[in-house]
CSV table of C-alpha atoms in Angstrom, one decimal:
chain,number,residue,atom,x,y,z
R,1,MET,CA,3.1,-26.9,-26.5
R,2,SER,CA,3.1,-25.2,-22.9
R,3,GLU,CA,5.4,-22.3,-21.9
R,4,PRO,CA,7.8,-23.4,-19.2
R,5,ASN,CA,7.3,-20.1,-17.0
R,6,THR,CA,3.6,-20.3,-17.0
R,7,PRO,CA,2.5,-20.4,-13.1
R,8,PRO,CA,0.6,-23.5,-12.2
R,9,VAL,CA,-3.2,-23.2,-12.1
R,10,PRO,CA,-3.9,-24.1,-8.4
R,11,GLU,CA,-6.7,-26.7,-7.8
R,12,VAL,CA,-10.1,-25.3,-6.8
R,13,PRO,CA,-10.9,-27.0,-3.8
R,14,GLU,CA,-14.6,-28.0,-3.1
R,15,ALA,CA,-17.2,-25.8,-1.8
R,16,PRO,CA,-17.5,-25.8,2.2
R,17,ALA,CA,-20.3,-27.2,3.7
R,18,GLY,CA,-20.7,-24.7,6.2
R,19,PRO,CA,-20.7,-20.9,6.2
R,20,TYR,CA,-19.3,-19.3,3.2
R,21,VAL,CA,-15.8,-18.5,3.7
R,22,TYR,CA,-13.8,-16.8,0.9
R,23,ASP,CA,-10.8,-18.9,-0.1
R,24,TYR,CA,-7.9,-16.7,-0.7
R,25,LYS,CA,-5.9,-19.5,-2.1
R,26,ALA,CA,-8.2,-20.0,-4.9
R,27,ALA,CA,-8.9,-16.4,-5.4
R,28,PRO,CA,-7.9,-14.9,-8.9
R,29,PHE,CA,-5.6,-12.5,-7.2
R,30,ARG,CA,-3.7,-15.3,-5.3
R,31,GLN,CA,-2.2,-16.3,-8.4
R,32,ILE,CA,1.1,-14.5,-9.2
R,33,ALA,CA,2.5,-13.5,-12.8
R,34,MET,CA,6.4,-13.1,-12.5
R,35,PRO,CA,7.8,-10.8,-14.9
R,36,LYS,CA,10.0,-12.3,-17.4
R,37,THR,CA,11.9,-9.1,-18.3
R,38,VAL,CA,14.3,-6.7,-16.3
R,39,PRO,CA,13.0,-3.0,-17.3
R,40,LEU,CA,16.2,-1.8,-15.6
R,41,PRO,CA,17.3,1.3,-17.6
R,42,SER,CA,20.9,1.2,-18.4
R,43,ARG,CA,23.0,2.4,-21.5
R,44,GLN,CA,24.9,-0.9,-21.7
R,45,THR,CA,21.9,-3.1,-21.9
R,46,TYR,CA,20.4,-0.6,-24.5
R,47,LEU,CA,23.6,-0.7,-26.4
R,48,ALA,CA,23.6,-4.6,-26.6
R,49,GLU,CA,19.9,-4.5,-27.3
R,50,GLN,CA,20.8,-2.2,-30.4
R,51,LYS,CA,23.6,-4.2,-31.4
R,52,ALA,CA,21.6,-7.6,-31.4
R,53,ALA,CA,18.9,-5.8,-33.4
R,54,ALA,CA,21.4,-4.6,-36.0
R,55,GLU,CA,22.8,-8.2,-36.3
R,56,ALA,CA,19.5,-9.6,-36.7
R,57,ASP,CA,18.7,-7.2,-39.3
R,58,GLU,CA,22.1,-8.2,-41.3
R,59,ALA,CA,21.4,-11.7,-40.9
R,60,LYS,CA,18.0,-11.4,-42.5
R,61,TRP,CA,19.5,-9.3,-45.2
R,62,GLN,CA,22.2,-12.0,-45.8
R,63,LYS,CA,19.6,-14.6,-46.0
R,64,MET,CA,17.5,-12.5,-48.2
R,65,LEU,CA,20.5,-12.2,-50.6
R,66,ALA,CA,21.6,-15.8,-50.5
R,67,ASP,CA,18.0,-17.0,-51.3
R,68,TYR,CA,18.1,-14.4,-54.3
R,69,GLU,CA,21.3,-16.1,-55.8
R,70,VAL,CA,19.9,-19.6,-55.3
R,71,ALA,CA,16.7,-18.6,-57.1
R,72,LYS,CA,18.7,-16.8,-59.7
R,73,THR,CA,20.9,-19.8,-60.6
R,74,LYS,CA,17.8,-21.9,-60.6
R,75,ALA,CA,16.1,-19.7,-62.8
R,76,GLU,CA,19.0,-19.5,-65.3
R,77,ALA,CA,19.1,-23.4,-65.3
R,78,GLU,CA,15.7,-23.7,-66.3
R,79,GLY,CA,16.0,-20.8,-68.8
R,80,LYS,CA,13.4,-18.8,-67.3
R,81,ASP,CA,13.4,-14.9,-66.5
R,82,ALA,CA,15.5,-13.8,-63.5
R,83,PRO,CA,13.7,-13.2,-60.1
R,84,LYS,CA,13.2,-9.7,-58.8
R,85,ALA,CA,16.7,-8.7,-57.0
R,86,PRO,CA,15.9,-7.9,-53.3
R,87,VAL,CA,15.8,-4.6,-52.0
R,88,ARG,CA,17.1,-3.9,-48.4
R,89,PRO,CA,14.1,-2.5,-46.3
R,90,VAL,CA,14.6,0.9,-44.9
R,91,PRO,CA,14.9,0.9,-41.0
R,92,ARG,CA,11.4,2.0,-39.7
R,93,LYS,CA,11.5,5.6,-38.2
R,94,ASP,CA,11.0,5.5,-34.6
R,95,ASP,CA,7.9,7.0,-32.9
R,96,ASN,CA,9.7,8.9,-30.3
R,97,ASP,CA,6.3,10.0,-28.4
R,98,LEU,CA,5.7,6.3,-27.2
R,99,LYS,CA,9.5,5.2,-26.5
R,100,THR,CA,11.2,5.9,-23.2
R,101,PRO,CA,13.9,8.2,-23.5
R,102,VAL,CA,17.2,6.7,-24.9
R,103,PRO,CA,19.9,6.5,-22.3
R,104,GLU,CA,22.9,8.8,-23.5
R,105,GLU,CA,26.4,8.9,-23.2
R,106,ALA,CA,27.2,10.8,-19.9
R,107,LYS,CA,28.5,14.2,-20.5
R,108,ASP,CA,27.8,15.9,-17.5
R,109,ALA,CA,30.9,17.2,-15.4
R,110,ASP,CA,29.7,15.7,-11.9
R,111,LEU,CA,29.3,12.2,-13.7
R,112,LEU,CA,32.5,12.4,-15.2
R,113,LYS,CA,34.1,13.9,-12.0
R,114,LEU,CA,32.5,10.8,-10.0
R,115,GLN,CA,34.0,8.5,-12.5
R,116,THR,CA,37.6,9.9,-12.3
R,117,LEU,CA,37.4,9.8,-8.4
R,118,LEU,CA,36.0,6.6,-8.0
R,119,GLY,CA,37.9,4.9,-10.5
R,120,ASP,CA,36.7,1.0,-11.4
R,121,LYS,CA,34.2,1.2,-8.6
R,122,VAL,CA,31.8,2.8,-11.1
R,123,GLU,CA,30.0,0.4,-13.2
R,124,GLU,CA,28.0,2.6,-15.3
R,125,ILE,CA,27.3,6.3,-15.8
R,126,PHE,CA,24.7,7.8,-18.4
R,127,GLU,CA,22.2,10.4,-18.8
R,128,GLN,CA,18.5,9.7,-19.5
R,129,ALA,CA,16.1,12.4,-20.4
R,130,GLY,CA,18.5,14.9,-18.7
R,131,GLU,CA,18.8,12.8,-15.7
R,132,LEU,CA,22.2,12.0,-14.1
R,133,VAL,CA,22.6,8.2,-13.2
R,134,CYS,CA,25.5,6.5,-11.6
R,135,GLN,CA,25.8,2.9,-11.0
R,136,VAL,CA,28.6,1.9,-8.5
R,137,LYS,CA,29.6,-1.4,-7.0
R,138,LYS,CA,27.4,-2.5,-4.0
R,139,GLU,CA,30.5,-2.5,-1.6
R,140,ALA,CA,31.5,1.0,-2.6
R,141,ILE,CA,28.0,2.8,-2.0
R,142,LEU,CA,29.2,4.6,1.1
R,143,GLU,CA,32.1,5.8,-0.7
R,144,ALA,CA,30.2,7.3,-3.3
R,145,LEU,CA,27.7,8.9,-1.0
R,146,THR,CA,30.5,10.3,1.0
R,147,LEU,CA,32.0,11.8,-2.0
R,148,CYS,CA,28.9,13.1,-3.5
R,149,ARG,CA,28.1,14.9,0.1
R,150,GLU,CA,31.8,16.1,1.0
R,151,ASP,CA,33.3,17.0,-2.4
R,152,ALA,CA,33.6,20.8,-3.0
R,153,ALA,CA,32.7,20.5,-6.5
R,154,LEU,CA,29.8,18.0,-5.9
R,155,LYS,CA,27.9,19.1,-2.8
R,156,TYR,CA,24.8,17.0,-2.9
R,157,GLU,CA,23.5,17.9,0.4
R,158,MET,CA,20.3,16.2,0.4
R,159,LEU,CA,18.9,12.8,0.2
R,160,ALA,CA,15.7,13.2,-1.5
R,161,ASP,CA,14.7,9.8,-1.8
R,162,GLN,CA,15.7,6.4,-1.5
R,163,SER,CA,13.9,3.4,-2.9
R,164,ALA,CA,14.4,-0.1,-4.2
R,165,THR,CA,12.8,-2.7,-6.9
R,166,HIS,CA,12.6,-6.1,-7.2
R,167,TYR,CA,13.8,-7.7,-10.5
R,168,PRO,CA,13.0,-11.6,-10.0
R,169,ALA,CA,14.0,-12.3,-13.8
R,170,ALA,CA,17.7,-10.9,-13.4
R,171,LYS,CA,20.4,-13.5,-13.1
R,172,ASP,CA,23.1,-11.6,-11.1
R,173,PHE,CA,21.1,-9.3,-8.9
R,174,ALA,CA,17.7,-9.4,-7.4
R,175,PHE,CA,17.4,-5.7,-6.2
R,176,SER,CA,18.2,-2.6,-7.2
R,177,VAL,CA,18.7,0.4,-4.7
R,178,VAL,CA,18.6,3.9,-5.7
R,179,TYR,CA,19.5,7.1,-4.1
R,180,HIS,CA,18.0,10.5,-5.3
R,181,LEU,CA,20.6,13.1,-4.4
R,182,THR,CA,19.7,16.7,-4.7
R,183,SER,CA,22.2,19.7,-4.3
R,184,ILE,CA,20.4,22.7,-3.1
R,185,SER,CA,23.3,25.2,-3.5
R,186,ARG,CA,24.0,24.1,-7.2
R,187,ARG,CA,20.6,23.2,-8.2
R,188,LYS,CA,21.4,19.8,-9.7
R,189,ARG,CA,20.1,16.2,-9.0
R,190,LEU,CA,22.1,12.9,-8.8
R,191,ARG,CA,20.8,9.4,-9.0
R,192,LEU,CA,23.1,6.8,-7.6
R,193,ARG,CA,22.3,3.2,-7.9
R,194,ILE,CA,23.4,-0.1,-6.7
R,195,LEU,CA,22.5,-3.6,-7.5
R,196,VAL,CA,22.2,-6.1,-4.8
R,197,PRO,CA,21.7,-9.7,-4.7
R,198,GLU,CA,19.2,-11.4,-2.4
R,199,GLY,CA,20.9,-11.6,1.2
R,200,PHE,CA,23.6,-8.8,0.6
R,201,VAL,CA,23.6,-6.4,3.2
R,202,PRO,CA,24.4,-2.9,1.9
R,203,GLU,CA,26.0,-0.3,4.2
R,204,SER,CA,23.2,2.4,5.7
R,205,ALA,CA,23.3,5.9,4.3
R,206,CYS,CA,22.3,7.1,8.1
R,207,PRO,CA,25.7,8.4,9.2
R,208,LEU,CA,25.9,10.7,6.2
R,209,TYR,CA,22.4,11.4,5.6
R,210,PRO,CA,19.7,11.2,8.5
R,211,SER,CA,17.1,11.2,6.2
R,212,ALA,CA,18.0,7.9,4.9
R,213,ASN,CA,16.6,6.5,8.4
R,214,TRP,CA,12.9,5.8,7.7
R,215,MET,CA,13.5,5.5,4.0
R,216,GLU,CA,15.8,2.5,4.7
R,217,ARG,CA,13.5,1.0,7.2
R,218,GLU,CA,10.5,1.3,4.4
R,219,ILE,CA,13.0,-0.6,2.0
R,220,TYR,CA,13.4,-3.3,4.7
R,221,ASP,CA,9.7,-3.5,5.3
R,222,MET,CA,8.7,-3.6,1.7
R,223,LEU,CA,11.6,-5.6,0.1
R,224,GLY,CA,13.3,-7.1,2.9
R,225,ILE,CA,16.8,-5.6,2.2
R,226,ARG,CA,18.5,-5.0,5.4
R,227,PHE,CA,21.3,-2.2,5.9
R,228,ALA,CA,24.2,-2.3,8.0
R,229,ASN,CA,25.0,0.1,10.6
R,230,HIS,CA,21.4,1.1,10.8
R,231,PRO,CA,20.1,2.5,14.0
R,232,ASP,CA,16.8,0.9,14.2
R,233,MET,CA,16.4,-1.8,11.5
R,234,THR,CA,12.6,-2.5,12.0
R,235,ARG,CA,9.5,-2.4,9.9
R,236,ILE,CA,7.8,0.9,9.4
R,237,LEU,CA,4.6,0.6,7.8
R,238,CYS,CA,3.6,-3.1,8.3
R,239,PRO,CA,2.8,-4.5,11.8
R,240,GLU,CA,5.9,-5.9,13.6
R,241,ASP,CA,4.7,-9.4,13.4
R,242,TRP,CA,3.9,-9.3,9.7
R,243,GLU,CA,5.3,-11.9,7.4
R,244,GLY,CA,6.5,-11.5,4.0
R,245,TYR,CA,7.6,-8.3,1.9
R,246,PRO,CA,4.7,-7.0,0.2
R,247,LEU,CA,6.7,-5.2,-2.7
R,248,ARG,CA,8.3,-8.3,-3.8
R,249,LYS,CA,6.9,-9.5,-7.1
R,250,ASP,CA,6.0,-13.1,-5.8
R,251,TYR,CA,3.9,-11.5,-3.0
R,252,PRO,CA,0.3,-12.0,-3.8
R,253,THR,CA,-1.9,-8.9,-3.9
R,254,VAL,CA,-4.1,-10.2,-1.0
R,255,GLY,CA,-1.3,-11.3,1.2
R,256,TRP,CA,-0.7,-14.5,2.8
R,257,GLY,CA,-3.7,-15.0,4.9
R,258,GLN,CA,-3.4,-12.2,7.2
R,259,ARG,CA,-6.5,-10.8,6.3
R,260,ASP,CA,-8.3,-14.0,7.3
R,261,ILE,CA,-7.9,-13.2,11.0
R,262,SER,CA,-11.2,-11.9,12.9
R,263,PHE,CA,-10.1,-9.1,15.2
R,264,ARG,CA,-13.6,-8.9,16.6
R,265,GLU,CA,-13.0,-12.1,18.6
R,266,ASP,CA,-9.4,-11.7,18.8
R,267,ARG,CA,-8.5,-15.3,17.6
R,268,SER,CA,-4.9,-14.3,16.7
R,269,GLY,CA,-4.4,-13.2,20.1
R,270,MET,CA,-3.0,-10.2,18.5
R,271,LEU,CA,-4.8,-7.8,21.1
R,272,GLU,CA,-3.6,-9.8,24.1
R,273,ARG,CA,-0.3,-9.8,22.9
R,274,ILE,CA,-0.3,-6.1,22.5
R,275,ALA,CA,-1.8,-5.8,25.9
R,276,LEU,CA,1.2,-7.8,27.2
R,277,GLN,CA,3.7,-5.8,25.6
R,278,LYS,CA,2.1,-2.3,26.8
R,279,ALA,CA,1.9,-3.7,30.4
R,280,GLY,CA,5.4,-4.8,30.2
R,281,GLN,CA,6.6,-1.3,29.3
R,282,LEU,CA,4.7,-0.1,32.2
R,283,GLY,CA,6.3,-2.9,34.5
R,284,ILE,CA,3.0,-4.7,35.2
R,285,ASN,CA,2.7,-8.5,35.1
R,286,LEU,CA,-0.6,-9.3,33.4
R,287,LYS,CA,0.2,-13.1,32.9
R,288,GLN,CA,-1.5,-15.2,35.4
R,289,PRO,CA,0.9,-17.3,37.5
R,290,LYS,CA,0.5,-20.8,36.4
R,291,ALA,CA,-0.5,-23.6,39.0
R,292,ASP,CA,2.0,-26.6,38.6
H,1,MET,CA,-67.0,12.6,29.5
H,2,GLY,CA,-66.0,10.4,26.4
H,3,MET,CA,-63.2,8.1,26.0
H,4,ASN,CA,-61.5,10.2,23.2
H,5,GLN,CA,-61.6,13.4,25.2
H,6,PRO,CA,-58.5,14.1,27.5
H,7,SER,CA,-59.2,13.9,31.0
H,8,ALA,CA,-58.2,17.2,33.1
H,9,LEU,CA,-55.4,15.4,34.4
H,10,GLU,CA,-54.0,14.7,31.0
H,11,HIS,CA,-54.2,18.3,30.1
H,12,ILE,CA,-51.2,18.8,32.5
H,13,LEU,CA,-49.5,15.5,32.5
H,14,ILE,CA,-47.5,13.4,29.7
H,15,THR,CA,-47.4,9.7,30.2
H,16,THR,CA,-44.9,7.7,28.4
H,17,LYS,CA,-42.5,4.7,29.1
H,18,VAL,CA,-39.1,5.1,30.6
H,19,GLU,CA,-37.5,3.4,27.9
H,20,LYS,CA,-38.9,5.8,25.3
H,21,VAL,CA,-37.8,8.9,27.2
H,22,MET,CA,-34.3,7.3,27.5
H,23,ASN,CA,-34.2,6.3,23.9
H,24,TRP,CA,-35.2,10.0,23.2
H,25,SER,CA,-32.5,11.4,25.3
H,26,ARG,CA,-30.0,9.1,23.6
H,27,ALA,CA,-31.1,9.7,20.0
H,28,THR,CA,-30.8,13.5,20.5
H,29,SER,CA,-27.5,13.8,22.0
H,30,VAL,CA,-25.3,11.4,20.4
H,31,TRP,CA,-21.8,12.4,21.0
H,32,PRO,CA,-19.4,11.2,18.5
H,33,VAL,CA,-15.8,10.4,19.1
H,34,THR,CA,-13.0,12.4,17.1
H,35,PHE,CA,-11.8,9.8,15.0
H,36,GLY,CA,-11.0,9.8,11.3
H,37,LEU,CA,-9.1,7.5,9.3
H,38,ALA,CA,-8.8,8.8,5.6
H,39,CYS,CA,-10.6,11.0,3.1
H,40,CYS,CA,-14.2,10.1,4.5
H,41,ALA,CA,-13.3,12.1,7.6
H,42,ILE,CA,-13.3,15.3,5.4
H,43,GLU,CA,-16.6,14.9,4.5
H,44,MET,CA,-17.5,14.1,8.3
H,45,MET,CA,-15.9,17.3,9.4
H,46,ALA,CA,-17.8,19.2,6.5
H,47,ALA,CA,-20.9,17.7,8.0
H,48,GLY,CA,-20.0,18.9,11.3
H,49,ALA,CA,-19.3,22.5,10.3
H,50,SER,CA,-21.6,25.2,9.7
H,51,ARG,CA,-22.8,24.7,6.3
H,52,PHE,CA,-24.4,21.4,7.0
H,53,ASP,CA,-24.4,21.7,10.9
H,54,PHE,CA,-24.4,18.2,12.1
H,55,ASP,CA,-25.5,20.0,15.5
H,56,ARG,CA,-28.8,20.5,14.4
H,57,PHE,CA,-29.5,16.7,15.3
H,58,GLY,CA,-27.7,17.1,18.6
H,59,ALA,CA,-24.6,15.2,17.5
H,60,GLY,CA,-22.2,18.0,16.8
H,61,ILE,CA,-20.2,17.5,20.1
H,62,PHE,CA,-17.3,15.5,18.7
H,63,ARG,CA,-15.6,14.1,22.1
H,64,ALA,CA,-11.9,13.9,22.4
H,65,SER,CA,-12.1,10.8,24.4
H,66,PRO,CA,-13.9,7.6,23.7
H,67,ARG,CA,-15.0,7.3,27.5
H,68,GLN,CA,-17.4,10.4,26.9
H,69,ALA,CA,-18.5,9.2,23.4
H,70,ASP,CA,-21.7,7.2,22.5
H,71,LEU,CA,-21.1,7.1,18.6
H,72,MET,CA,-17.8,6.2,16.5
H,73,ILE,CA,-17.8,6.9,13.0
H,74,ILE,CA,-15.3,4.8,11.1
H,75,ALA,CA,-14.6,7.2,8.3
H,76,GLY,CA,-12.0,5.8,6.2
H,77,THR,CA,-9.9,2.8,5.2
H,78,VAL,CA,-9.2,0.2,8.3
H,79,THR,CA,-5.8,-1.1,7.6
H,80,TYR,CA,-4.6,-4.4,9.4
H,81,LYS,CA,-2.4,-2.1,11.7
H,82,MET,CA,-5.3,0.0,12.8
H,83,ALA,CA,-7.6,-2.5,13.6
H,84,PRO,CA,-6.5,-3.5,16.9
H,85,ILE,CA,-6.4,0.5,17.8
H,86,ILE,CA,-10.3,0.8,16.6
H,87,LYS,CA,-10.9,-2.3,18.9
H,88,THR,CA,-9.6,-0.8,21.8
H,89,LEU,CA,-11.2,2.6,21.2
H,90,TYR,CA,-14.4,0.8,21.0
H,91,ASP,CA,-14.0,-1.1,24.1
H,92,GLN,CA,-13.1,2.1,25.9
H,93,MET,CA,-16.4,3.7,24.8
H,94,PRO,CA,-19.1,3.0,27.8
H,95,GLU,CA,-22.5,1.3,26.9
H,96,PRO,CA,-24.8,2.1,24.9
H,97,LYS,CA,-22.6,2.8,22.0
H,98,TRP,CA,-23.2,2.8,18.1
H,99,VAL,CA,-20.9,2.6,15.2
H,100,MET,CA,-21.5,4.1,11.8
H,101,ALA,CA,-19.4,2.4,8.9
H,102,MET,CA,-18.7,5.5,6.5
H,103,GLY,CA,-17.9,5.1,2.9
H,104,SER,CA,-17.3,1.7,1.0
H,105,CYS,CA,-13.7,1.1,2.5
H,106,ALA,CA,-15.4,0.9,6.0
H,107,THR,CA,-18.0,-1.2,4.9
H,108,ALA,CA,-16.2,-3.5,2.6
H,109,GLY,CA,-12.8,-2.7,2.0
H,110,GLY,CA,-13.4,-0.4,-1.0
H,111,PRO,CA,-11.2,-0.7,-3.8
H,112,PHE,CA,-8.3,-1.9,-1.5
H,113,ASP,CA,-8.9,-5.6,-2.3
H,114,SER,CA,-5.2,-6.0,-0.8
H,115,TYR,CA,-3.0,-7.5,1.9
H,116,HIS,CA,-3.1,-4.5,4.3
H,117,THR,CA,-6.8,-3.5,4.2
H,118,ILE,CA,-9.4,-5.1,6.7
H,119,GLN,CA,-12.5,-5.9,4.2
H,120,GLY,CA,-15.1,-4.0,6.4
H,121,VAL,CA,-15.1,-2.6,9.7
H,122,ASP,CA,-17.5,-5.2,10.7
H,123,LYS,CA,-14.9,-8.0,11.2
H,124,VAL,CA,-13.5,-6.0,14.1
H,125,ILE,CA,-16.5,-4.3,15.9
H,126,PRO,CA,-20.3,-4.5,15.2
H,127,VAL,CA,-21.8,-2.0,12.9
H,128,ASP,CA,-25.2,-0.2,13.2
H,129,VAL,CA,-25.2,1.6,10.1
H,130,TYR,CA,-23.4,1.5,6.7
H,131,ILE,CA,-23.2,4.4,4.6
H,132,PRO,CA,-22.2,3.8,0.9
H,133,GLY,CA,-20.2,6.4,-1.2
H,134,CYS,CA,-16.7,7.1,-1.9
H,135,PRO,CA,-16.8,9.4,0.0
H,136,PRO,CA,-20.4,9.8,1.0
H,137,ARG,CA,-21.6,13.5,0.7
H,138,PRO,CA,-22.5,15.0,4.0
H,139,GLU,CA,-26.3,14.7,2.9
H,140,ALA,CA,-25.8,11.0,2.9
H,141,PHE,CA,-24.0,11.2,6.2
H,142,ILE,CA,-26.8,12.9,7.7
H,143,TYR,CA,-29.4,10.6,6.4
H,144,GLY,CA,-27.2,7.5,7.8
H,145,PHE,CA,-27.3,9.5,11.0
H,146,LEU,CA,-31.1,10.0,10.9
H,147,LYS,CA,-31.5,6.2,10.4
H,148,LEU,CA,-29.4,5.6,13.5
H,149,GLN,CA,-31.6,7.9,15.3
H,150,ASP,CA,-34.4,5.7,14.1
H,151,LYS,CA,-32.8,2.6,15.5
H,152,ILE,CA,-32.1,4.2,18.7
H,153,MET,CA,-35.5,5.3,19.1
H,154,THR,CA,-36.8,1.9,18.3
H,155,SER,CA,-34.4,-0.2,20.5
H,156,SER,CA,-35.4,-1.2,23.7
H,157,LEU,CA,-33.5,-2.3,26.7
H,158,ALA,CA,-34.2,-6.1,26.4
H,159,ASP,CA,-32.6,-5.8,22.8
H,160,ARG,CA,-29.4,-4.4,24.3
H,161,TYR,CA,-29.4,-6.9,27.1
H,162,LYS,CA,-29.6,-9.7,24.2
H,163,ASP,CA,-27.0,-8.0,22.1
H,164,ILE,CA,-24.3,-8.1,25.0
H,165,PHE,CA,-25.2,-11.1,27.0
H,166,GLU,CA,-27.1,-13.7,24.3
H,167,GLU,CA,-25.0,-12.9,21.4
H,168,VAL,CA,-25.5,-15.9,19.0
H,169,GLY,CA,-22.5,-17.4,17.2
């Protein structure tokens, strides 16, 4: 029986007759194992998992009881001794050292205030390991950030970090964008989170937090999420002519063949292209006029 | 006067080849370009500082411009984005010029078998000496430099001509 999600094994081509060239397409790193779970910390998901586990335990116990009843009546009919009554298994004690902290109910005043101010635009609030997390609707992120920055009771002045994660196994979203806010005056930290599907363009945080500029460019560079009203939505780490978004889960470790280009002979024409670009900035025409 | 005895003229004159004098002067005054890419550059700086004193070999003058340098030490990881810049710097250096690939990243990509790393700087520019290590200690670096000096001393002008004008494949 074959699993449906197993990636197909690529056919290994025949060895080339000429000089040995490392074939990236047949390389083991070229194969991608897509994740099958969505490891997104969330209290709702945690509660649902707990409920499902409890229901499964209960169903197992009921089945054990029913089996016992059947065995008992059968033994009585045959005149044998009654079988042993089943004992409900005690739930195993959790080994908390190895488990991730449980997402707990939000009790912090900041989270509760955010919920009262934003109303139904808040999807979820919870605390995990003493860290505050607030997930808002993807259209309301700018409003939530404005509140966090401007509200006198919140005063989160600094956007310490902004990052995103790819969740290909999730059904109704593809990425989570996380804003790590820090309040210097109140010495507190808060995490805002939105879940965006593929192709959605969230509002940029640049008008509020200028430090978001490069972080949003990095998110665009690595995961391909564009931000609306961003002053300069270009790649920041990869070269400008890069193809693909390297931090997506379907991107192979060795890339899509960019490494094959030999700069030594400038086969890609990249050096020539850069030269033309620089010359254009200086107002020099390096291109030879074509003879018709 | 036997053949093994130096003549009176040879007491006051040394005869040699022009090529050998040129090689000697080049090998003992190699000026590297100030250029570091990653952690190997720290070891390069350590080799240049007073404890290891790279200047003993005539190579302590790190030039800030590639146009005044003879040696390029690729000290660190070469990324895809940095490769055209390295190529430009190399092209700006005057002949004769030499390249040392320092550390496993510059030699063969090192641990970064990934999309952004050039698997060895020899895919971009020709390399004379490879120094293994991650990063190499200054002693290894100095040993590699001594090997480069040997190479310079044994090179001939004809070799250089061959390298430039008759490069095969």
